mmCIF file of C-alpha atoms in Angstrom:
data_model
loop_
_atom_site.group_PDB
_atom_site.id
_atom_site.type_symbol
_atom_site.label_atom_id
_atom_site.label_comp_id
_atom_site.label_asym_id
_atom_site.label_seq_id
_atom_site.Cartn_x
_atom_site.Cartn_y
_atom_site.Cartn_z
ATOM 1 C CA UNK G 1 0.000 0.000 0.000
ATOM 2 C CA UNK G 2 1.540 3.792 -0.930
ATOM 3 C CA UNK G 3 3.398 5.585 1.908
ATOM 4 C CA UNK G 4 1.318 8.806 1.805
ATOM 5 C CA UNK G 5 0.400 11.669 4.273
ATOM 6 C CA UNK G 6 -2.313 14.322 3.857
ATOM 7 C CA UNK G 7 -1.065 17.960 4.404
ATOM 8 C CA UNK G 8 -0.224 19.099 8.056
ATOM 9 C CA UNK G 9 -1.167 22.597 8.399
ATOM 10 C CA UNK G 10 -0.721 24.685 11.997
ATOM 11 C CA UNK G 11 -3.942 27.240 12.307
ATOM 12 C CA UNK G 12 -2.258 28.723 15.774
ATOM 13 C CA UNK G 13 -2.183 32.102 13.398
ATOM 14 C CA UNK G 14 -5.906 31.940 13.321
ATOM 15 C CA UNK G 15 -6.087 32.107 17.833
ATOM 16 C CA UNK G 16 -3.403 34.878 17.761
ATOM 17 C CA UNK G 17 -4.948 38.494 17.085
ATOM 18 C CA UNK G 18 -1.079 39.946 16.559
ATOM 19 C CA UNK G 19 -0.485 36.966 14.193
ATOM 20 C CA UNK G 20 1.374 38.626 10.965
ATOM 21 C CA UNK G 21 -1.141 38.422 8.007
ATOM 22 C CA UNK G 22 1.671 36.554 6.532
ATOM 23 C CA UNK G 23 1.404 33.731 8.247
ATOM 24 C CA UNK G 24 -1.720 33.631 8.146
ATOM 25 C CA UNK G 25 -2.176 33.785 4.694
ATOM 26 C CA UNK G 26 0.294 30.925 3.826
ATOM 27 C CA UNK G 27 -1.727 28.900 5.851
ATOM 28 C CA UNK G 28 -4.972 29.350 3.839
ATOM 29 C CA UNK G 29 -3.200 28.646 0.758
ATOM 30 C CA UNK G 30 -2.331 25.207 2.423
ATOM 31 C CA UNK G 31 -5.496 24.781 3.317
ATOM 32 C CA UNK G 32 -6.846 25.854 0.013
ATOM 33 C CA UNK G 33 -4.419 23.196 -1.680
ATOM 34 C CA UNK G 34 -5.545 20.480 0.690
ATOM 35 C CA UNK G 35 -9.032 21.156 -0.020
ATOM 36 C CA UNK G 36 -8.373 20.879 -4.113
ATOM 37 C CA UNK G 37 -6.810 17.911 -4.363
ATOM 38 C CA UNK G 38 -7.590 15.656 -0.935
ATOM 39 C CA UNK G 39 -10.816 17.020 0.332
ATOM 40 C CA UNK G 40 -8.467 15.962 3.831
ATOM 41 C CA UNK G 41 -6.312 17.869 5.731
ATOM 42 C CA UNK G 42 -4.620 17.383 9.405
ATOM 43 C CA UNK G 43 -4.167 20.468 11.537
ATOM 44 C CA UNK G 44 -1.964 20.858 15.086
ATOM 45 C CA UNK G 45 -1.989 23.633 17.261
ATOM 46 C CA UNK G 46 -5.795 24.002 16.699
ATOM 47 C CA UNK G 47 -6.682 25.189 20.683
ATOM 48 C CA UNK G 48 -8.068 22.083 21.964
ATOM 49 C CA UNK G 49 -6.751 20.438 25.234
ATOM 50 C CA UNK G 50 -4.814 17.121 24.377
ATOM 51 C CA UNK G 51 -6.511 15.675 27.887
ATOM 52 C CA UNK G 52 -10.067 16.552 26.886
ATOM 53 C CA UNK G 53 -9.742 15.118 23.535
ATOM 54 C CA UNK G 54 -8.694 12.064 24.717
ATOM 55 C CA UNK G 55 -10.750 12.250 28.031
ATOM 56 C CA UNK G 56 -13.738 12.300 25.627
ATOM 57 C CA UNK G 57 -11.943 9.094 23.617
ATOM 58 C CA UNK G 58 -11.852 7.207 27.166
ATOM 59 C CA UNK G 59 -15.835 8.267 27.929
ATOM 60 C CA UNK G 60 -16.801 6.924 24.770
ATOM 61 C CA UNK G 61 -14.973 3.976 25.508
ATOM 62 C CA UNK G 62 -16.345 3.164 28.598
ATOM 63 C CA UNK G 63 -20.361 3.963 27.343
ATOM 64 C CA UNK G 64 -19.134 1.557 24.759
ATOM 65 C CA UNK G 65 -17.658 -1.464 27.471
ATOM 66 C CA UNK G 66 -21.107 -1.476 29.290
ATOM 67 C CA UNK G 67 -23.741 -3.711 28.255
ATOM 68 C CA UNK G 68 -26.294 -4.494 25.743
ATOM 69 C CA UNK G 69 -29.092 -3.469 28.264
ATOM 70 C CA UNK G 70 -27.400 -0.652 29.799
ATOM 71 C CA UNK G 71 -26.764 0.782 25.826
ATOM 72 C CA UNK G 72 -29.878 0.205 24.836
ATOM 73 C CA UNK G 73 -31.510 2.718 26.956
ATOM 74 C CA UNK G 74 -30.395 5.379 24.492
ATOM 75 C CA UNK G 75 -33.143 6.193 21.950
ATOM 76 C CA UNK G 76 -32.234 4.223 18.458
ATOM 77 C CA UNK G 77 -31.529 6.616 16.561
ATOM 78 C CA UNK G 78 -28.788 7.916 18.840
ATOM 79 C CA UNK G 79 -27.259 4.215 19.349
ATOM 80 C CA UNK G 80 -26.616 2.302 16.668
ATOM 81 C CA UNK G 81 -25.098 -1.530 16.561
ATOM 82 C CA UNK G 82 -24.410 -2.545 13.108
ATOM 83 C CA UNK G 83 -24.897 -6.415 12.238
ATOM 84 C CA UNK G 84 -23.686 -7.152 9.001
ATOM 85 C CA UNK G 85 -22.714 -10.320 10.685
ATOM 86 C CA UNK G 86 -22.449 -12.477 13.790
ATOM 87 C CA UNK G 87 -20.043 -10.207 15.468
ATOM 88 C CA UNK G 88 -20.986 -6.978 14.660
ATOM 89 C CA UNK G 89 -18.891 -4.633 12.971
ATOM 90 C CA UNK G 90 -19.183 -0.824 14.445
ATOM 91 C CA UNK G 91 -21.392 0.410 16.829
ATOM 92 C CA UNK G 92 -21.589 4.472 17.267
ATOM 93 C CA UNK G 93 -23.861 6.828 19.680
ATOM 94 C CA UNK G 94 -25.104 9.808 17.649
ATOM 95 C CA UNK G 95 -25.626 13.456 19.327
ATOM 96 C CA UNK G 96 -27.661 16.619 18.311
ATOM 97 C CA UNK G 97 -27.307 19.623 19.662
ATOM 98 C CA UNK G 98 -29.096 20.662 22.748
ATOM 99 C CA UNK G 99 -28.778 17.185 23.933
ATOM 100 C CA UNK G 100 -32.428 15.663 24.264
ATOM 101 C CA UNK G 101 -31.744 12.139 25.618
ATOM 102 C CA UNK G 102 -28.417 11.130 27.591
ATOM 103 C CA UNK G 103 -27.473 8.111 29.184
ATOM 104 C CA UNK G 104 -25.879 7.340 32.940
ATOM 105 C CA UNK G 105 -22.986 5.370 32.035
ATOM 106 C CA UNK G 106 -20.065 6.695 32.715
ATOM 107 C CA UNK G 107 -20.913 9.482 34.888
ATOM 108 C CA UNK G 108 -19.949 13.015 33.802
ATOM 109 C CA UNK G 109 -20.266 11.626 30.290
ATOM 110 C CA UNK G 110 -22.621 14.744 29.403
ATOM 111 C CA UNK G 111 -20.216 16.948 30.951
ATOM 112 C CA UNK G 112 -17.566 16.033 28.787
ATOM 113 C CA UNK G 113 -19.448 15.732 25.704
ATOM 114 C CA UNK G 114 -20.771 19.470 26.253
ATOM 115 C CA UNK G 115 -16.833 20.860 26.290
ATOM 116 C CA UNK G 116 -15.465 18.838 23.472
ATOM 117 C CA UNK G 117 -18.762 20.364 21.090
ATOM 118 C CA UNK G 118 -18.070 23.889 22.878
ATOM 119 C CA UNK G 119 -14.568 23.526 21.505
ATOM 120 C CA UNK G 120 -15.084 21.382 18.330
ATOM 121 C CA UNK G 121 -17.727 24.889 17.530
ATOM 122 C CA UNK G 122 -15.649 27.563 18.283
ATOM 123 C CA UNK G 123 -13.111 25.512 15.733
ATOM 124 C CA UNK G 124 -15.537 25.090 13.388
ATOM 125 C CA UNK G 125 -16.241 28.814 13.126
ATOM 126 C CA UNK G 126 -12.600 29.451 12.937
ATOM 127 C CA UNK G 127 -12.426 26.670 9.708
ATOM 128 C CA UNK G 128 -15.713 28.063 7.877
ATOM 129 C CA UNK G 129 -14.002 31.467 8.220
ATOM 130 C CA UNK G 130 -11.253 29.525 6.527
ATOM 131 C CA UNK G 131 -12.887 28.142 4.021
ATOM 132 C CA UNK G 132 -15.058 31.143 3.222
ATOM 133 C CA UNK G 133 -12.342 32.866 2.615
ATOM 134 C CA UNK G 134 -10.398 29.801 0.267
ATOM 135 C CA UNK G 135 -13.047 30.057 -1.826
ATOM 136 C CA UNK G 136 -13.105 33.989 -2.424
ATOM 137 C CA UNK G 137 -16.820 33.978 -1.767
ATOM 138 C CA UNK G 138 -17.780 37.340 0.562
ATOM 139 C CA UNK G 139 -16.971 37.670 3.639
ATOM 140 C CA UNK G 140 -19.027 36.169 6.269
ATOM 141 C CA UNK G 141 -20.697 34.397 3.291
ATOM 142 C CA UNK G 142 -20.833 30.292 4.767
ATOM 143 C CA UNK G 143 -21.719 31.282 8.435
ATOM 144 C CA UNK G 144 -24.628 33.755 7.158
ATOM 145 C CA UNK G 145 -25.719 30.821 4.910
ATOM 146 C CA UNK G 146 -25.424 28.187 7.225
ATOM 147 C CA UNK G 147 -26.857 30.333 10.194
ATOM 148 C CA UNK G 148 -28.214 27.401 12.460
ATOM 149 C CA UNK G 149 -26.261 24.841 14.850
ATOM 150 C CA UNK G 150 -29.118 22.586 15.603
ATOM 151 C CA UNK G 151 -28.154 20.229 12.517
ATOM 152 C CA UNK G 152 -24.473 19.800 14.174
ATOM 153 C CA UNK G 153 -23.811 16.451 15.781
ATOM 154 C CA UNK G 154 -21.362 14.545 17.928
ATOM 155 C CA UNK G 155 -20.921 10.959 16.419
ATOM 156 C CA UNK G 156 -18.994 8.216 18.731
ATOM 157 C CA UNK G 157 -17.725 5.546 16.963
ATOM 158 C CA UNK G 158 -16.341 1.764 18.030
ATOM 159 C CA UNK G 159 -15.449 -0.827 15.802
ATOM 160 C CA UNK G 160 -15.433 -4.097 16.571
ATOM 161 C CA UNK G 161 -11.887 -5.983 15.981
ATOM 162 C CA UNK G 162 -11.336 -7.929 12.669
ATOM 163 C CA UNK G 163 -11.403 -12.167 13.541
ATOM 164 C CA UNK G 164 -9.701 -14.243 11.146
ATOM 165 C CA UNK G 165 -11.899 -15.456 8.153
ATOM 166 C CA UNK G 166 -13.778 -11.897 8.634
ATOM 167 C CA UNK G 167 -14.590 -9.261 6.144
ATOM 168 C CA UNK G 168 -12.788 -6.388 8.067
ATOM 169 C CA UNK G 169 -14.965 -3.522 6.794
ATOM 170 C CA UNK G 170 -15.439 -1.082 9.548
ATOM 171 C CA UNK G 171 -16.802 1.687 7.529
ATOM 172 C CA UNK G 172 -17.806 1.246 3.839
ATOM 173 C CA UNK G 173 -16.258 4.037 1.373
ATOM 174 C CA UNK G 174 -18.409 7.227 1.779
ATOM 175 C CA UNK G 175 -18.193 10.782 1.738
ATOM 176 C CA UNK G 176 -19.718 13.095 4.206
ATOM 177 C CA UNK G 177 -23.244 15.600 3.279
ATOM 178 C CA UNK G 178 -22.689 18.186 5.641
ATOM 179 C CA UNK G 179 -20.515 21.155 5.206
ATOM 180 C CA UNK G 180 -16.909 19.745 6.912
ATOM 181 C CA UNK G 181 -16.270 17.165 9.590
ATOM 182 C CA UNK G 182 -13.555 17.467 12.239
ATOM 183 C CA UNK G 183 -12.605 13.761 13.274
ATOM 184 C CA UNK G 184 -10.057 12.562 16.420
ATOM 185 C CA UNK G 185 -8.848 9.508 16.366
ATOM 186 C CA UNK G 186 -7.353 6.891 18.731
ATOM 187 C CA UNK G 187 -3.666 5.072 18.284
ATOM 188 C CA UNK G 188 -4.998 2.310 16.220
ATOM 189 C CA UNK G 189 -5.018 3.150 12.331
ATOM 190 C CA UNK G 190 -7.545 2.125 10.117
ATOM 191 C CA UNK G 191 -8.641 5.075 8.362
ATOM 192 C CA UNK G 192 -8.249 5.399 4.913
ATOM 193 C CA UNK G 193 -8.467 7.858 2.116
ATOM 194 C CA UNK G 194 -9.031 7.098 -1.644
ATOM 195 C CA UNK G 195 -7.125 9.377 -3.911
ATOM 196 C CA UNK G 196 -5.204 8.413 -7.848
ATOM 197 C CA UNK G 197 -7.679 4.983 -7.413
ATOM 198 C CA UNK G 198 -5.446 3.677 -4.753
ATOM 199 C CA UNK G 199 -6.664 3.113 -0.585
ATOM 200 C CA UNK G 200 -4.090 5.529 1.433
ATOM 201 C CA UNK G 201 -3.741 4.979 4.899
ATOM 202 C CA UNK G 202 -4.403 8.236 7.564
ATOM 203 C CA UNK G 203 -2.005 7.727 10.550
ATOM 204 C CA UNK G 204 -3.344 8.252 13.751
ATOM 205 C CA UNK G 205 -1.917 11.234 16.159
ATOM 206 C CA UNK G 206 -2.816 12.029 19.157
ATOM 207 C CA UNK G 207 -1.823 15.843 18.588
ATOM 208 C CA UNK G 208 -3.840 16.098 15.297
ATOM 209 C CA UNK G 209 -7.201 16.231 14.389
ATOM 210 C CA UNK G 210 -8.200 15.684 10.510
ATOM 211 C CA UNK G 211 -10.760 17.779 8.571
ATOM 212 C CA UNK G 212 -12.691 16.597 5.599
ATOM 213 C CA UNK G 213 -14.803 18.494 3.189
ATOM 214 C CA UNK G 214 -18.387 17.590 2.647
ATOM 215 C CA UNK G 215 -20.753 17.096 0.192
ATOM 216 C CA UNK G 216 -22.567 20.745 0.543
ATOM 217 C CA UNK G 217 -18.861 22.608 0.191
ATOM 218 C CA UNK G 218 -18.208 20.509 -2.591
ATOM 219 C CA UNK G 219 -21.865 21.288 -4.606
ATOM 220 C CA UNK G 220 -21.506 24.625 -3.747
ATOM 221 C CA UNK G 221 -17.941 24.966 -5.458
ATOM 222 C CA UNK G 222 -19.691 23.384 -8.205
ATOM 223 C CA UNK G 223 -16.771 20.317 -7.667
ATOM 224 C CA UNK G 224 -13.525 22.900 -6.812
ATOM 225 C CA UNK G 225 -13.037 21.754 -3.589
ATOM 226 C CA UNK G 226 -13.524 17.955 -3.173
ATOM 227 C CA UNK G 227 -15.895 15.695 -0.763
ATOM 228 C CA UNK G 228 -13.292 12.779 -0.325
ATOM 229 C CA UNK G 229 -14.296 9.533 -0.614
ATOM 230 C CA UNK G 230 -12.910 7.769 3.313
ATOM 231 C CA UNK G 231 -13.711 4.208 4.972
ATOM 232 C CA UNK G 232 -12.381 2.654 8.216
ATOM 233 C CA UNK G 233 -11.012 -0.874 7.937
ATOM 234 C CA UNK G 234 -10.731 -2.706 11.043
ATOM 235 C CA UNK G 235 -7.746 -3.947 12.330
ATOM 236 C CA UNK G 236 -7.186 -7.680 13.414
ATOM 237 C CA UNK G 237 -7.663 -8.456 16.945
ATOM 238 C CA UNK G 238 -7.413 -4.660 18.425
ATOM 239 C CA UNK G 239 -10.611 -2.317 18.992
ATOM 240 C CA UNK G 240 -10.561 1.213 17.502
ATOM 241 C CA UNK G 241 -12.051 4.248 18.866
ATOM 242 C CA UNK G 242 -12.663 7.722 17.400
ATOM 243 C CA UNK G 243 -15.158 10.413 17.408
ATOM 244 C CA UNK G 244 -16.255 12.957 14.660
ATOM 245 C CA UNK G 245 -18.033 16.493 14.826
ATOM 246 C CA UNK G 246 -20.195 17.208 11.615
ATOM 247 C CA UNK G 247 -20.649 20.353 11.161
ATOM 248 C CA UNK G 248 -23.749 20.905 8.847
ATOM 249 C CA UNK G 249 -26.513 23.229 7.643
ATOM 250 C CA UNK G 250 -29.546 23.543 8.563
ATOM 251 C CA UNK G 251 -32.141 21.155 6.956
ATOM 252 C CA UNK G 252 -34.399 23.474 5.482
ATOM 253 C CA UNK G 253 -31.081 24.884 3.203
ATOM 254 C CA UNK G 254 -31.226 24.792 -0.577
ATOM 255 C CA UNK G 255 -28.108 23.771 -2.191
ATOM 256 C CA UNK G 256 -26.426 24.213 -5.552
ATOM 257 C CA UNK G 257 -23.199 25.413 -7.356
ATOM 258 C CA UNK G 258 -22.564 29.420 -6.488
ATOM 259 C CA UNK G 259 -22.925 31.413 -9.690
ATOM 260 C CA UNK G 260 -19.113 32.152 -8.755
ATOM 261 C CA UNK G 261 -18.319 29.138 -9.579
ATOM 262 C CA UNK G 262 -20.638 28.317 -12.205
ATOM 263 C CA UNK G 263 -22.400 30.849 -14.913
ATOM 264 C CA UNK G 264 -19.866 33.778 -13.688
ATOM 265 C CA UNK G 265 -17.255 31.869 -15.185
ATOM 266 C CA UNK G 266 -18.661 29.918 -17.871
ATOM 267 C CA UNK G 267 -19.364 26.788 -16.625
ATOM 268 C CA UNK G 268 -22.162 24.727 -16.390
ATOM 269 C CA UNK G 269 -23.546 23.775 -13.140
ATOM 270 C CA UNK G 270 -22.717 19.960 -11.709
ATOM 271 C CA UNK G 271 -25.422 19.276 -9.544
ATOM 272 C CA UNK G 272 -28.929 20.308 -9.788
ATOM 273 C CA UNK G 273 -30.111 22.053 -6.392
ATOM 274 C CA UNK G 274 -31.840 20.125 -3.798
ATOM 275 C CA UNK G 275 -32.980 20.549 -0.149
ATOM 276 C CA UNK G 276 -30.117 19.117 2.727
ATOM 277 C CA UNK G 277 -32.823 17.611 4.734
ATOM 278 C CA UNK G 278 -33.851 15.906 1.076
ATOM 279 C CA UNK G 279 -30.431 14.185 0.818
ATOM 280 C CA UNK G 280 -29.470 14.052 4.600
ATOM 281 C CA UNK G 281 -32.624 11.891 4.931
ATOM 282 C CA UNK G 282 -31.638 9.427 1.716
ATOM 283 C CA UNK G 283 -28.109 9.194 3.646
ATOM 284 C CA UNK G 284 -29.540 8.084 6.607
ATOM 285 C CA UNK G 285 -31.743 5.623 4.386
ATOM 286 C CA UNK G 286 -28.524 4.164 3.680
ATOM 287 C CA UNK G 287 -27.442 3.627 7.075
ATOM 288 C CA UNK G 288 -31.209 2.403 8.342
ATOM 289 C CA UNK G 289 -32.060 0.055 4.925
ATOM 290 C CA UNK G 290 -28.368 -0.774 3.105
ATOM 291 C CA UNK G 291 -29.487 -1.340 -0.223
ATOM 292 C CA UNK G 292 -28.035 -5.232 -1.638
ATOM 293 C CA UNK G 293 -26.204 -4.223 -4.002
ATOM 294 C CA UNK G 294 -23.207 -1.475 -2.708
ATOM 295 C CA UNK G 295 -23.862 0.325 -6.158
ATOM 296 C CA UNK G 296 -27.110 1.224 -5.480
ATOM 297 C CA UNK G 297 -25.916 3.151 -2.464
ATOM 298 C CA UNK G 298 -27.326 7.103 -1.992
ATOM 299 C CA UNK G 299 -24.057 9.607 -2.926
ATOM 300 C CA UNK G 300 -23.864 13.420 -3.755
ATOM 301 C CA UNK G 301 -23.623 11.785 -7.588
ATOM 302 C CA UNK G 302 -27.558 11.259 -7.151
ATOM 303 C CA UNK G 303 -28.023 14.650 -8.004
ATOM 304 C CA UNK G 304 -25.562 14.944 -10.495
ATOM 305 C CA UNK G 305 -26.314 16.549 -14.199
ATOM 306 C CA UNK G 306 -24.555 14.893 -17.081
ATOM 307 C CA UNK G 307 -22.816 17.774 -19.537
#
């Protein structure tokens, strides 16, 4: 498998107010770079507390150590155990924003969870600004378009260790429909992105977290910036833990390709428009009724318009 690693940029210029405009700029250009041609990117230095992120890692760990009864308080559509076979292969516990329904195991588990979004926001603000700006759309453009939190979530994710003779899928290839997701991950690797039709491996650190583009940045660039396509394999013998923060628009948003990007230029459009909650709810579709045949799957290429 290729020896690869997704740009590292450091966004401390972006928490400094005497930060040289320099500096800042250079990193944008990274950032812009990342975002053309892997949809990924790692960043350090990004302001959150290495204990807290993995505090969170070891509360997710022990929700996910208690039992089937105990889980299975939480609502269904916040806990999810997949069983694509005997074993299982992931299981995951799913937050909105306010939380609605929280379970008692471990204690201070809401506590927790409430800093890690508080700081996983304030990041995300910092990264739309980012973005925004990547794109040369106007200022304060994304966050006035996006202008509601209530569709962010806090997703929780164990996967089940690979057994011999096992299909050692974790996550099937996907792309995410929100706007960007900022993902943590624990020591064990597993994740992998696809880029040049080869399967590249994400290393794990515990001083990084990654960012991927979604499908709405993506749609609106009119395909500039890309929605990577990502899975999880699982590893033989060895649990893996992460946890991702989807930051999203609200459901009620229409989406298409800017005009920027699109008749302003002369090009034609990629995607015809649609409404998020449209496509967020065929996502979920996928997640709640696989379809047999992996083809036949729900991607952004649903809405796509053949030139």
């Amino acid at each position: 498998m290729a020896s690869f690693d997704i740009p590292t940029i450091d966004v401390s210029p972006f928490f400094r107010l005497e930060e040289n405009e320099e500096v800042k700029k250079k990193a944008i250009e990274q950032i812009r770079e990342a975002c053309v041609n892997y949809g990924f990117f790692q960043i350090v230095n990004h302001g959150i507390p290495l204990e807290l992120l993995s505090g969170t890692k070891d509360m997710y760990k022990t929700f996910f150590s208690s039992s089937d009864e105990e889980k299975l308080v939480v609502p269904f559509y916040n806990y999810l155990k997949s069983t694509k076979n005997s074993s299982g292969t992931y299981e995951h516990l799913l937050f909105r924003f306010p939380f609605n329904v929280f379970p008692n195991i471990p204690p201070h588990l809401r506590q927790v969870l409430e800093a890690i979004v508080s700081h996983f926001t304030k990041l995300g603000v910092v990264l739309e600004g980012i973005i925004n700006e990547c794109l040369g759309l106007l200022p304060d453009f994304l966050p006035n378009y996006r202008n509601d939190r209530s569709q962010d979530s806090l997703l929780g994710l164990h996967y089940f260790p690979a057994i011999e003779d096992d299909d050692n899928t974790g996550k099937t290839a996907h792309e995410d429909p929100g706007c960007f997701t900022i993902l943590y991950q624990d020591d064990v690797r597993g994740l992998e992105v696809h880029k040049d039709d080869q399967w590249i491996p994400i290393a794990p650190s515990k001083d990084k977290l990654i960012v991927n583009i979604g499908d709405v940045i993506q749609v609106l660039s009119n395909n500039k910036f890309k929605s990577a396509t990502h899975r999880v394999v699982r590893p033989s013998e060895t649990n893996r833990y992460s946890y991702a923060f989807f930051y999203n628009v609200h459901g009620d948003k229409w989406v298409e390709p800017l005009p920027q990007f699109t008749k302003e230029i002369g090009e034609s459009p990629k995607y015809r428009g649609f409404v998020f909650e449209e496509y967020h709810q065929l996502r979920i579709k996928n997640r709640s009724h696989p379809p047999d045949r992996p083809e036949d799957l729900i991607h952004i290429t649903h809405y796509s318009i053949s030139n």
